[in-house]
Tab-separated table of C-alpha atoms in Angstrom:
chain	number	residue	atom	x	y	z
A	9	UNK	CA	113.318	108.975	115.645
A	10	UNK	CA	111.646	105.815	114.940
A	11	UNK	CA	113.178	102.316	115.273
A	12	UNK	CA	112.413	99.629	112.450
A	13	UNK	CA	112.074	96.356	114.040
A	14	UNK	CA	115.107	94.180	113.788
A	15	UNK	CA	113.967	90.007	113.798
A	16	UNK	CA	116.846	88.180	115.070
A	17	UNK	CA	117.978	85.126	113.342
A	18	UNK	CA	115.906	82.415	113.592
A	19	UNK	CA	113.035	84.509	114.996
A	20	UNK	CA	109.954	84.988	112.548
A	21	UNK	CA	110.189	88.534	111.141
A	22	UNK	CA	107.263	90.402	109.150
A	23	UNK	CA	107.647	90.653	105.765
A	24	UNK	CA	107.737	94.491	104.516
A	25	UNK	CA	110.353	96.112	105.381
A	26	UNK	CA	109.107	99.053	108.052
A	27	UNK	CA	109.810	102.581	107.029
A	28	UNK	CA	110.452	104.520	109.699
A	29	UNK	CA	109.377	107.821	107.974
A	30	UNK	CA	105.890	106.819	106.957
A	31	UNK	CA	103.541	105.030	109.264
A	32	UNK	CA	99.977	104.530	107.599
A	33	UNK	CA	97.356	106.671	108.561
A	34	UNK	CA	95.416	103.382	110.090
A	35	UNK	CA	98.146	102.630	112.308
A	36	UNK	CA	98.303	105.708	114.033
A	37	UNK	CA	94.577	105.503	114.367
A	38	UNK	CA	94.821	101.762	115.928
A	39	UNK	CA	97.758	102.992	118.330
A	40	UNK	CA	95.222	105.746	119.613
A	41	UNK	CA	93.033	102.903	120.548
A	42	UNK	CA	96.160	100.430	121.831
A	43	UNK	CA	97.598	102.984	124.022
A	44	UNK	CA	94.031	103.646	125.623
A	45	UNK	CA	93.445	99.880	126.351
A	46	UNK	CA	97.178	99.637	127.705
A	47	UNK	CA	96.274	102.460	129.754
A	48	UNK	CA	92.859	100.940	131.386
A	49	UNK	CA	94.526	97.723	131.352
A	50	UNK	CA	97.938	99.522	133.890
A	51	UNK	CA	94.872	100.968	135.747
A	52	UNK	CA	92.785	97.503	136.319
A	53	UNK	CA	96.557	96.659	137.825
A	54	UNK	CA	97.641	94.090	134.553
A	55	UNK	CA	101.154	94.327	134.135
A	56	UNK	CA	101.795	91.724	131.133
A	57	UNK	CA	99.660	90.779	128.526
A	58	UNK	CA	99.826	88.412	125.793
A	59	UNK	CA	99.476	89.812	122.002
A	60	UNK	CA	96.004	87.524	121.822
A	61	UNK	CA	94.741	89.197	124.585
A	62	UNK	CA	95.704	92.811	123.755
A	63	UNK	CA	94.848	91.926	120.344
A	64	UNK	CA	91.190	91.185	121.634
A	65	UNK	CA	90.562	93.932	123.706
A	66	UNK	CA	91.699	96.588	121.109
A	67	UNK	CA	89.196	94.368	118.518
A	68	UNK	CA	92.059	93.585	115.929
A	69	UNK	CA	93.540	90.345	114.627
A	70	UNK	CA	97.145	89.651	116.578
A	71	UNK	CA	98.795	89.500	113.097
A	72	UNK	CA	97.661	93.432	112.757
A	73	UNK	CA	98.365	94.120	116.308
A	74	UNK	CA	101.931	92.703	116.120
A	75	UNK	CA	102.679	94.427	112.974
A	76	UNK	CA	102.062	98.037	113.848
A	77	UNK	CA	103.857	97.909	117.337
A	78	UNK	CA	106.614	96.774	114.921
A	79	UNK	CA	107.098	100.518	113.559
A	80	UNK	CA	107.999	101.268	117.235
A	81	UNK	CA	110.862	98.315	118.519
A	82	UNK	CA	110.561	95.156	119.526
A	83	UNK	CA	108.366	94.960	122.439
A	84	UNK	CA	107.323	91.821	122.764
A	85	UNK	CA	108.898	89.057	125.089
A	86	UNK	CA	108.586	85.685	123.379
A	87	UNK	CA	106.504	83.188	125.556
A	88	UNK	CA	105.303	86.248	128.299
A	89	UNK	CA	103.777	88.830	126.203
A	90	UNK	CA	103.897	92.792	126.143
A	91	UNK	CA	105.021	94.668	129.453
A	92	UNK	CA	102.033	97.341	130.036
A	93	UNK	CA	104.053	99.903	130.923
A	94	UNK	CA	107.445	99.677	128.912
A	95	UNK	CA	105.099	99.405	126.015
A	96	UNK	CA	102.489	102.517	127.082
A	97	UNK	CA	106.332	104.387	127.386
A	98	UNK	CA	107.691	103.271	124.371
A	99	UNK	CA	105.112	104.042	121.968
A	100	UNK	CA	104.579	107.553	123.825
A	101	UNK	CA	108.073	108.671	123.601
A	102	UNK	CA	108.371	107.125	119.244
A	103	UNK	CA	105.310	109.038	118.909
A	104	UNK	CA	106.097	112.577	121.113
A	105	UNK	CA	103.152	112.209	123.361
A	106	UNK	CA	105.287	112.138	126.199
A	107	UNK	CA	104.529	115.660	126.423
A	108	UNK	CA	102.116	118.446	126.926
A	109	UNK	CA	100.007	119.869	124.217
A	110	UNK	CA	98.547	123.334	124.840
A	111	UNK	CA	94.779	123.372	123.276
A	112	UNK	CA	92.768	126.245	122.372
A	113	UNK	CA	88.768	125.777	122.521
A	114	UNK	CA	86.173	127.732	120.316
A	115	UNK	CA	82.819	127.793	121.461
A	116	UNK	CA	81.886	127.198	125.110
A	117	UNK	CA	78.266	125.896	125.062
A	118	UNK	CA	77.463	122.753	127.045
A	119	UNK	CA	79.667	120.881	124.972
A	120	UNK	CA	82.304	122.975	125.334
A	121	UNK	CA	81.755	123.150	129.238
A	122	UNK	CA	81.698	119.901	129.414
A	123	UNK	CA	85.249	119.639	127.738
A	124	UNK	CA	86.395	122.503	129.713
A	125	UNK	CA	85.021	120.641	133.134
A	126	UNK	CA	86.877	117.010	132.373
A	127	UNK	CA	89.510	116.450	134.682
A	128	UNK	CA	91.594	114.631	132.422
A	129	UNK	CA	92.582	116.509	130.297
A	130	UNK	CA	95.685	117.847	131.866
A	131	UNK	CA	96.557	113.767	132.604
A	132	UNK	CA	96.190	113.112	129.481
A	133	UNK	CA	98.572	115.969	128.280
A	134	UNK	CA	96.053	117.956	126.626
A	135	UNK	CA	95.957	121.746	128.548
A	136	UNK	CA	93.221	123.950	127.527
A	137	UNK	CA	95.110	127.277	127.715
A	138	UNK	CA	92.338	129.433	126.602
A	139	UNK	CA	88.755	129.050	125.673
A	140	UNK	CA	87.017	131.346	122.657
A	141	UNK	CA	82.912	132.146	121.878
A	142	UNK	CA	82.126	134.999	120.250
A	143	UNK	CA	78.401	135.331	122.084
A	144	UNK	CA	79.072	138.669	123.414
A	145	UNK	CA	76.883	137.724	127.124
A	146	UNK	CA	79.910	135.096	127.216
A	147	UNK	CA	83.114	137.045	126.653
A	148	UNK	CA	84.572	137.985	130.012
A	149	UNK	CA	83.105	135.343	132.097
A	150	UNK	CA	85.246	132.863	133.913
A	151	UNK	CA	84.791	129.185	133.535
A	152	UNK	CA	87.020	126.968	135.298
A	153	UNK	CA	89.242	130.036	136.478
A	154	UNK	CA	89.834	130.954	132.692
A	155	UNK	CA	88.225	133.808	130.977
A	156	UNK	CA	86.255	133.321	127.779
A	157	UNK	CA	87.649	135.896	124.810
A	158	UNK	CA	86.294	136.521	121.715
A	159	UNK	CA	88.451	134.472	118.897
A	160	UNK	CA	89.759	137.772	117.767
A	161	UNK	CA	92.436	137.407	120.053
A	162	UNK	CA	93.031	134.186	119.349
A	163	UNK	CA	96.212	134.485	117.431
A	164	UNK	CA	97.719	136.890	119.449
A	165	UNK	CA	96.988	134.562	122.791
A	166	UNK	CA	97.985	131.416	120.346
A	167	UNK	CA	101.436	132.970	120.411
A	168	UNK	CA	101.564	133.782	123.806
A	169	UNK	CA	100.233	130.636	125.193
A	170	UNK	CA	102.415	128.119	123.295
A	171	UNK	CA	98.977	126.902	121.777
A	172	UNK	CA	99.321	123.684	119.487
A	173	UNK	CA	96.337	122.311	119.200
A	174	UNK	CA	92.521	123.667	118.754
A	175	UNK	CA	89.522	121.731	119.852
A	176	UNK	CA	85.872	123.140	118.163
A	177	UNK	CA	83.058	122.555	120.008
A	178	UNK	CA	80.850	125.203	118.211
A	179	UNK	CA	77.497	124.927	116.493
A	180	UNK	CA	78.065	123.681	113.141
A	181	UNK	CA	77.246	126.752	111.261
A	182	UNK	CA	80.053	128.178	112.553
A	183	UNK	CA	82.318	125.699	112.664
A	184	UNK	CA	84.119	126.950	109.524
A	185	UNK	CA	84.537	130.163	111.382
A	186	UNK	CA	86.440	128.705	114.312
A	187	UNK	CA	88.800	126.482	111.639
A	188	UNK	CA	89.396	130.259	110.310
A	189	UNK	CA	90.887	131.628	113.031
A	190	UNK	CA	92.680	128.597	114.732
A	191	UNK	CA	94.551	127.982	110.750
A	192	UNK	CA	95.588	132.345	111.308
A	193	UNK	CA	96.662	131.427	113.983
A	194	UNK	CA	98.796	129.101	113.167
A	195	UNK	CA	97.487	125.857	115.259
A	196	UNK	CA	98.858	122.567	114.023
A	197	UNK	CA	95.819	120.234	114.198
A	198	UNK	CA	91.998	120.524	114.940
A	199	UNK	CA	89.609	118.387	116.655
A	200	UNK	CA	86.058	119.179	115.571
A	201	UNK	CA	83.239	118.083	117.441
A	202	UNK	CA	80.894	120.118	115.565
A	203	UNK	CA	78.686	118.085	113.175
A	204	UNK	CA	80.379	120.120	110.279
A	205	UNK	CA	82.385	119.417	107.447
A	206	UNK	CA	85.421	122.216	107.411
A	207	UNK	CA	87.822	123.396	105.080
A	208	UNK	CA	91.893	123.815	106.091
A	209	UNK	CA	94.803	123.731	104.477
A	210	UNK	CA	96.167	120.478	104.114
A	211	UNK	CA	98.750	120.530	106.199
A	212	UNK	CA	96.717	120.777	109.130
A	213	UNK	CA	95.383	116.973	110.233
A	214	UNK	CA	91.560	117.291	111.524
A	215	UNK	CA	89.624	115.007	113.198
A	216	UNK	CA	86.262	114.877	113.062
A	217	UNK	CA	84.253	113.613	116.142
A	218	UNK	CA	81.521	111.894	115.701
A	219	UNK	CA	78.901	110.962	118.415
A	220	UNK	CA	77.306	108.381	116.613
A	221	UNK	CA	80.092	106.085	115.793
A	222	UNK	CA	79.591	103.949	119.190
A	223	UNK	CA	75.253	104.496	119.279
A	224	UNK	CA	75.723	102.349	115.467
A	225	UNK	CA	78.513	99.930	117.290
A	226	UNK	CA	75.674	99.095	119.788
A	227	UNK	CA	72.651	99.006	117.714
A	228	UNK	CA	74.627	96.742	115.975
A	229	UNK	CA	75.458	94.422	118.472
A	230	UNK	CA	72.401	94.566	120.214
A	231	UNK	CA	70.755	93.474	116.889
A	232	UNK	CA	73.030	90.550	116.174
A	233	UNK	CA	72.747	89.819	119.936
A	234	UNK	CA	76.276	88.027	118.985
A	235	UNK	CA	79.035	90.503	119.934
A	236	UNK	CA	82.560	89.107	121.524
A	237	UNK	CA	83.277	90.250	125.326
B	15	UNK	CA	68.661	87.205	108.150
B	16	UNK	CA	72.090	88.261	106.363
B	17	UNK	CA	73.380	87.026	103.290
B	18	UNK	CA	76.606	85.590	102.572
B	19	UNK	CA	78.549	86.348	99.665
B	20	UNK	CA	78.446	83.543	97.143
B	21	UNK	CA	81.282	84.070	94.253
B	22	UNK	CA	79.628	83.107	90.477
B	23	UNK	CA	81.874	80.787	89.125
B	24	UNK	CA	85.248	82.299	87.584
B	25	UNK	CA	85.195	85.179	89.993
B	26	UNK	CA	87.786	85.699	93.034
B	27	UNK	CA	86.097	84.508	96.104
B	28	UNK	CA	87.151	85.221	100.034
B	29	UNK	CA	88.827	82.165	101.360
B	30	UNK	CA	87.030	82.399	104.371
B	31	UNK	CA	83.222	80.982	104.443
B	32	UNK	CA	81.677	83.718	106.114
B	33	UNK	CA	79.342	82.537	109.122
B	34	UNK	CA	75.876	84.774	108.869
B	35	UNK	CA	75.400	84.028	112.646
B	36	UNK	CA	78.933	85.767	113.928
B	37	UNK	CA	80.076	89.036	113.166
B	38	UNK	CA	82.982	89.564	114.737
B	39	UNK	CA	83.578	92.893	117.176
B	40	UNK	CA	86.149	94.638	115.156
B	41	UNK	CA	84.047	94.015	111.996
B	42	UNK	CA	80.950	95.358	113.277
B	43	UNK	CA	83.151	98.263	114.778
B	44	UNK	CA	84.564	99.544	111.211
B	45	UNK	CA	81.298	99.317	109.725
B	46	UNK	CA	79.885	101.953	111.749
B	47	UNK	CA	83.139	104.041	110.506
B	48	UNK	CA	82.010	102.856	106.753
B	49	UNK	CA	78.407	103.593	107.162
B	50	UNK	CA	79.475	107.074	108.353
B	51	UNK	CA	82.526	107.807	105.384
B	52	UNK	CA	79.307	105.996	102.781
B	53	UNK	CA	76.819	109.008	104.487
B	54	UNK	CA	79.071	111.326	104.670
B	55	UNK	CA	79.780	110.728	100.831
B	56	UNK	CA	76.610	110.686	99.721
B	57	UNK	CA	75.980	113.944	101.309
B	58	UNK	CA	79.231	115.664	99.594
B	59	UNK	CA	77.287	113.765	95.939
B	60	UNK	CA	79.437	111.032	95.624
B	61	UNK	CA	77.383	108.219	94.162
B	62	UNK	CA	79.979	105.155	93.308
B	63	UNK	CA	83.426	104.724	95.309
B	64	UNK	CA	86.108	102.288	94.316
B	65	UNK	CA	87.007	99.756	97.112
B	66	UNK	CA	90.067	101.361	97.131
B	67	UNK	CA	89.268	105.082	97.811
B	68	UNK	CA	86.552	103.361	99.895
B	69	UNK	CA	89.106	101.828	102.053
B	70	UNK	CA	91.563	104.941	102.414
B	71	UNK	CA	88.467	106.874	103.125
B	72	UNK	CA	88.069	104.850	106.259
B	73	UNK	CA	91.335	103.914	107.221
B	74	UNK	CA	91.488	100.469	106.402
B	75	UNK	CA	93.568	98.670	103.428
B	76	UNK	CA	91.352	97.675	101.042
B	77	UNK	CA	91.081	93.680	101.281
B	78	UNK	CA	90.129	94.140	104.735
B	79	UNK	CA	87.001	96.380	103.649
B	80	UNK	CA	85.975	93.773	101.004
B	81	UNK	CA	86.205	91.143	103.289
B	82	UNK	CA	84.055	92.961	106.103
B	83	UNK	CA	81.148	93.958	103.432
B	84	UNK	CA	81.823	90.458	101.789
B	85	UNK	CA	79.651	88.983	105.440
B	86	UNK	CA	76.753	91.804	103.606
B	87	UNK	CA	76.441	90.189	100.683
B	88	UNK	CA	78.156	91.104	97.197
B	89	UNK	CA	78.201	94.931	96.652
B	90	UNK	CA	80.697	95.705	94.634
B	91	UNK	CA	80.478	96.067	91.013
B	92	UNK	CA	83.921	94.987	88.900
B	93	UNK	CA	85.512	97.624	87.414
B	94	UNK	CA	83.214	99.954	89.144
B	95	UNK	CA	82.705	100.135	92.298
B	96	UNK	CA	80.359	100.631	94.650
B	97	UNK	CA	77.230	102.205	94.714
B	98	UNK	CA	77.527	104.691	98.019
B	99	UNK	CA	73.551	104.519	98.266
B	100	UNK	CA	72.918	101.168	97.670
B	101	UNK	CA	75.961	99.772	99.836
B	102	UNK	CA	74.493	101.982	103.081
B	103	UNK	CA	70.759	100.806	102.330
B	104	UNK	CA	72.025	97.085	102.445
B	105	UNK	CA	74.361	96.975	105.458
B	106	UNK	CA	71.736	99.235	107.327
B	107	UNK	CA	69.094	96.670	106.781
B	108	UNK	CA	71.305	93.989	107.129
B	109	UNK	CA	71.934	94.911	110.404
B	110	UNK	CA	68.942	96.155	111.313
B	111	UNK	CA	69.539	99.860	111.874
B	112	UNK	CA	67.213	100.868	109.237
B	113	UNK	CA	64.783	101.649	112.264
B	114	UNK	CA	64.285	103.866	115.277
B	115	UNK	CA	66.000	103.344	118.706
B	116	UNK	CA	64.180	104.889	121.630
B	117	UNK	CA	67.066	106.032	123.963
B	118	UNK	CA	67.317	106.871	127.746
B	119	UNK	CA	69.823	109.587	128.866
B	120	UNK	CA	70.790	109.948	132.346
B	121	UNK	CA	72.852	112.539	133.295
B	122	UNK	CA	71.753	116.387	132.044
B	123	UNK	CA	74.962	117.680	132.903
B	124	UNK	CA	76.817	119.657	130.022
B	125	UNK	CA	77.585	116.867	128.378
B	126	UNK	CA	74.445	115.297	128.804
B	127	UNK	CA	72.603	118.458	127.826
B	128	UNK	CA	74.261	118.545	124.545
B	129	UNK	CA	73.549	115.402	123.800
B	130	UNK	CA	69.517	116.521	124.065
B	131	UNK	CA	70.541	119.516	121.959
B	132	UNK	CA	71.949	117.948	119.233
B	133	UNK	CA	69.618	117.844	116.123
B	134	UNK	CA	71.398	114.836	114.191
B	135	UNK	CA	70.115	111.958	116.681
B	136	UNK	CA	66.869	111.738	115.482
B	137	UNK	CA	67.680	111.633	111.800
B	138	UNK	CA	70.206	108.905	112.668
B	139	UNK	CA	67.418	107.122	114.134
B	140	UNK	CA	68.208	107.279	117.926
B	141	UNK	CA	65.485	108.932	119.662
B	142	UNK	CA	66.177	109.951	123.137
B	143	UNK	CA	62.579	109.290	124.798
B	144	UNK	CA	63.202	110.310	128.380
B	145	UNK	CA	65.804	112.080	130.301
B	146	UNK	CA	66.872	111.044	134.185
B	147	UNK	CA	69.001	113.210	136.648
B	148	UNK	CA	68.833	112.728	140.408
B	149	UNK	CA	69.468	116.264	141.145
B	150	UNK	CA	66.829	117.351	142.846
B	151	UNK	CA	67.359	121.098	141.092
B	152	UNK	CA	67.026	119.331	137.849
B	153	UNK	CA	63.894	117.230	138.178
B	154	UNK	CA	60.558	118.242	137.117
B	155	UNK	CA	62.155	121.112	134.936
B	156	UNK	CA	62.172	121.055	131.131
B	157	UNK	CA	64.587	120.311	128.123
B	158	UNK	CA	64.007	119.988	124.478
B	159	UNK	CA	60.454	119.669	125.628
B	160	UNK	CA	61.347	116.706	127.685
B	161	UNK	CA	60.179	116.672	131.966
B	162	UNK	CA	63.695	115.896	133.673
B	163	UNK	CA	62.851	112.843	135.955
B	164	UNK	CA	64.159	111.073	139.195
B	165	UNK	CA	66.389	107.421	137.496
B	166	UNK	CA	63.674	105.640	139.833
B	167	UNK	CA	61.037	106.201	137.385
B	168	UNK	CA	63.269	104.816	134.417
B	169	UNK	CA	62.160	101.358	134.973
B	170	UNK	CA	58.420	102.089	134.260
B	171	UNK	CA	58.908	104.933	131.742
B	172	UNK	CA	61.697	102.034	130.160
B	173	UNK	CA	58.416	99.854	129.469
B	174	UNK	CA	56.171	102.547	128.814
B	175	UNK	CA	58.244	104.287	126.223
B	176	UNK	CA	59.744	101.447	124.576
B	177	UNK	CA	63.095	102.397	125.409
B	178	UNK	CA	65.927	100.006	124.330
B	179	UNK	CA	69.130	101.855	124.848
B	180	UNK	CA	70.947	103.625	127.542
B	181	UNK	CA	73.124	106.637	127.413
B	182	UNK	CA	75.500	107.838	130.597
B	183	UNK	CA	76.460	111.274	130.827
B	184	UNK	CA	76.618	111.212	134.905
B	185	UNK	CA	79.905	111.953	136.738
B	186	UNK	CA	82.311	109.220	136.649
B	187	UNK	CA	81.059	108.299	140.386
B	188	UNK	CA	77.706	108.100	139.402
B	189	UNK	CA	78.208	106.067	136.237
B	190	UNK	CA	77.529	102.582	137.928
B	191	UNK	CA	74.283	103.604	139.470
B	192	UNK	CA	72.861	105.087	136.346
B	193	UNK	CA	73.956	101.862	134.736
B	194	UNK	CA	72.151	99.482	137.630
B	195	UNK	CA	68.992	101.797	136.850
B	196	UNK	CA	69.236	100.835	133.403
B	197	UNK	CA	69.579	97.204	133.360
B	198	UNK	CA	67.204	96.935	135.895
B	199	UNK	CA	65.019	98.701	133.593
B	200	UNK	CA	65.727	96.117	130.806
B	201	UNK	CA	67.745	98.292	128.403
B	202	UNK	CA	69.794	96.078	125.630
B	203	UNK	CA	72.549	98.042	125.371
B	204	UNK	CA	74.308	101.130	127.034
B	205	UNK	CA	76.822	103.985	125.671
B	206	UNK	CA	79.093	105.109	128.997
B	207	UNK	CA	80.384	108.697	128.064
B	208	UNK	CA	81.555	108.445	132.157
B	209	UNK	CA	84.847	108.467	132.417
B	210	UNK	CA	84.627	105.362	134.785
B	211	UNK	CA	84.205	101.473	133.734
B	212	UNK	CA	80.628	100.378	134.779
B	213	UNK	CA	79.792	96.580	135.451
B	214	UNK	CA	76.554	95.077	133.964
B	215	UNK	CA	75.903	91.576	133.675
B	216	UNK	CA	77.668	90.065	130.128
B	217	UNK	CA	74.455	89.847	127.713
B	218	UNK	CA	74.136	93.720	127.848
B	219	UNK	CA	76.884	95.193	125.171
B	220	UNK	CA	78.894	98.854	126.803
B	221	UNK	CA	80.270	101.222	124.245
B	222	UNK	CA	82.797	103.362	126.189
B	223	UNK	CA	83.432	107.001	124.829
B	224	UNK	CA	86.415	108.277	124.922
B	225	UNK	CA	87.303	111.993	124.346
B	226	UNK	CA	91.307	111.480	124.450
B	227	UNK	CA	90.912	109.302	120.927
B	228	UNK	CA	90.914	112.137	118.501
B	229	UNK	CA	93.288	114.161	120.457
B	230	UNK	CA	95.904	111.251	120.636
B	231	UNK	CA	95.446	110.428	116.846
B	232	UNK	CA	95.771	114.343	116.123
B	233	UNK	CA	98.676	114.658	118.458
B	234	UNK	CA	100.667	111.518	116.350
B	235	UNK	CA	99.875	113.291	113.198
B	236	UNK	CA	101.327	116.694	114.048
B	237	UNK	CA	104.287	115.186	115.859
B	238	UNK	CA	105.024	112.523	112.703
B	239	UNK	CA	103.928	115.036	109.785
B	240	UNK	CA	103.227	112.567	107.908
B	241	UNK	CA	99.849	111.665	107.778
B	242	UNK	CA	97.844	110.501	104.478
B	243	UNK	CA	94.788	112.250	103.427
């Protein structure tokens, strides 16, 4: 699915050898952040941007930048730079994010609402196809024309939603819970937002959200007092 | 204030003279992922790491890890490791986040509410003093003991409170108000959860949250299958 990147005499070429079957687990986590700064970047109306620049805004040397687009092509135009879009495309469609995940959410408190209540969402190509608390004053109410059902009929609406994806937003104590049900019911990846260590087969890729990652980024900066733009 | 490493004679030293006075972004951004994998260690009893599990732990390859603690000081022990206690101690005080950060949240939406809610800020020493909305339904009432107040009165209860940083959880339209509050009310630094870029004048560092980072990287790994541990 994945094309190596082919130097062309004469042109400088990096040195391993890509493998189109494995890409590191750090690249895929970089190209998360790339394909959001492409995106704001198409937004604030750029159209081409040099590696440097990229490089910069996504707060990675070029040399790393350059190499992991390599796993995807040859995108770069000698001299000009990336093309925003073409690349945005092209590492979409390697990657099969051209496409719509269906998401299943387990516990609606405010974080939860709030999730439920962000318009983009379905932009991005996440679709929250059903949302799960087992609070017994919740079950049965509508939130954002969807009905909240206990996660007892989660596999059974798993299945009959197309549901990929689930997204836990409970307290932590039952965050294990939640991973329980989505891994019976046979979801391929979890995000948890709960402050919770949990416990899935390993097949199943989790990430864990956590809120405090950026409050530490600016603490830190705002100590040294010596950040880049 | 921070140390640079100094290699005793006979011993493999970074190329690079590190400068104590300029941390670059990206460093400064993985060690908030480190200082999180070191707590997160400690708390599952993990008392010495190798650089190398260190590094796979967080993502990175493992000469860029040694190289970013390398601006700390010299942690590592050869043939060891590193001490999981002792490297978070150092880099916390080395940075200065071995002390409390009065916060400022405006915005007690969902989002914003959960923020309040959540039990882990204090003992990661952010303390969320005060907490604005300009609905007029919301002010005057009460959350996690704290008086919702108009953002007008964030300027004196800024100075009065010794608050340093800002956090948005405002609709996107309202994120660039709650940020002119804020700098007008001195804050050092803000974290934007708004879905919306906010301008603020360049000595004042913005973290920008973005939900759509976990899902993307989660999405990649289920479509590729291929993810490391």
């Amino acid at each position: 699915m994945l094309k190596n990147s082919h130097g062309k005499p004469g042109q400088h070429r990096e040195r391993h050898t890509m493998k189109s079957e494995h890409i590191p687990k750090a690249t895929i986590g970089r190209l998360a952040v790339y394909i959001q700064v492409l995106e704001n970047l198409l937004r604030d109306g750029t159209e081409v941007i040099s590696s440097e620049k990229l490089a910069s805004a996504c707060s990675v040397n070029s040399s790393q930048i350059r190499k992991d687009l390599a796993y995807f092509g040859e995108f770069g135009v000698r001299g000009v730079g990336y093309y925003v879009q073409e690349l945005i495309t092209s590492i979409k469609h390697s990657l099969g994010i051209d496409r719509v995940w269906n998401c299943a959410l387990i516990g609606v408190g405010n974080l939860g609402t709030a999730l439920l209540r962000h318009h983009d969402f379905e932009q991005r190509g996440f679709v929250i196809k059903a949302a799960f608390d087992c609070d017994p004053d919740k079950i049965g109410k509508e939130l954002e024309g969807m009905e909240i059902v206990c996660p007892t009929h989660l596999k059974n609406q798993a299945k009959e939603r197309g549901i990929e994806l689930g997204i836990i937003t409970t307290p932590p104590d039952r965050a294990q819970r939640a991973a329980n049900h989505l891994v019976d019911a046979g979801i391929k990846g979890i995000v948890n937002y709960a402050p919770a260590r949990i416990n899935v087969p390993p097949h199943i890729p989790v990430e864990y959200v956590d809120f405090f990652d950026h409050l530490y980024s600016l603490a830190f900066q705002v100590t040294l007092g010596n950040f880049e733009g």
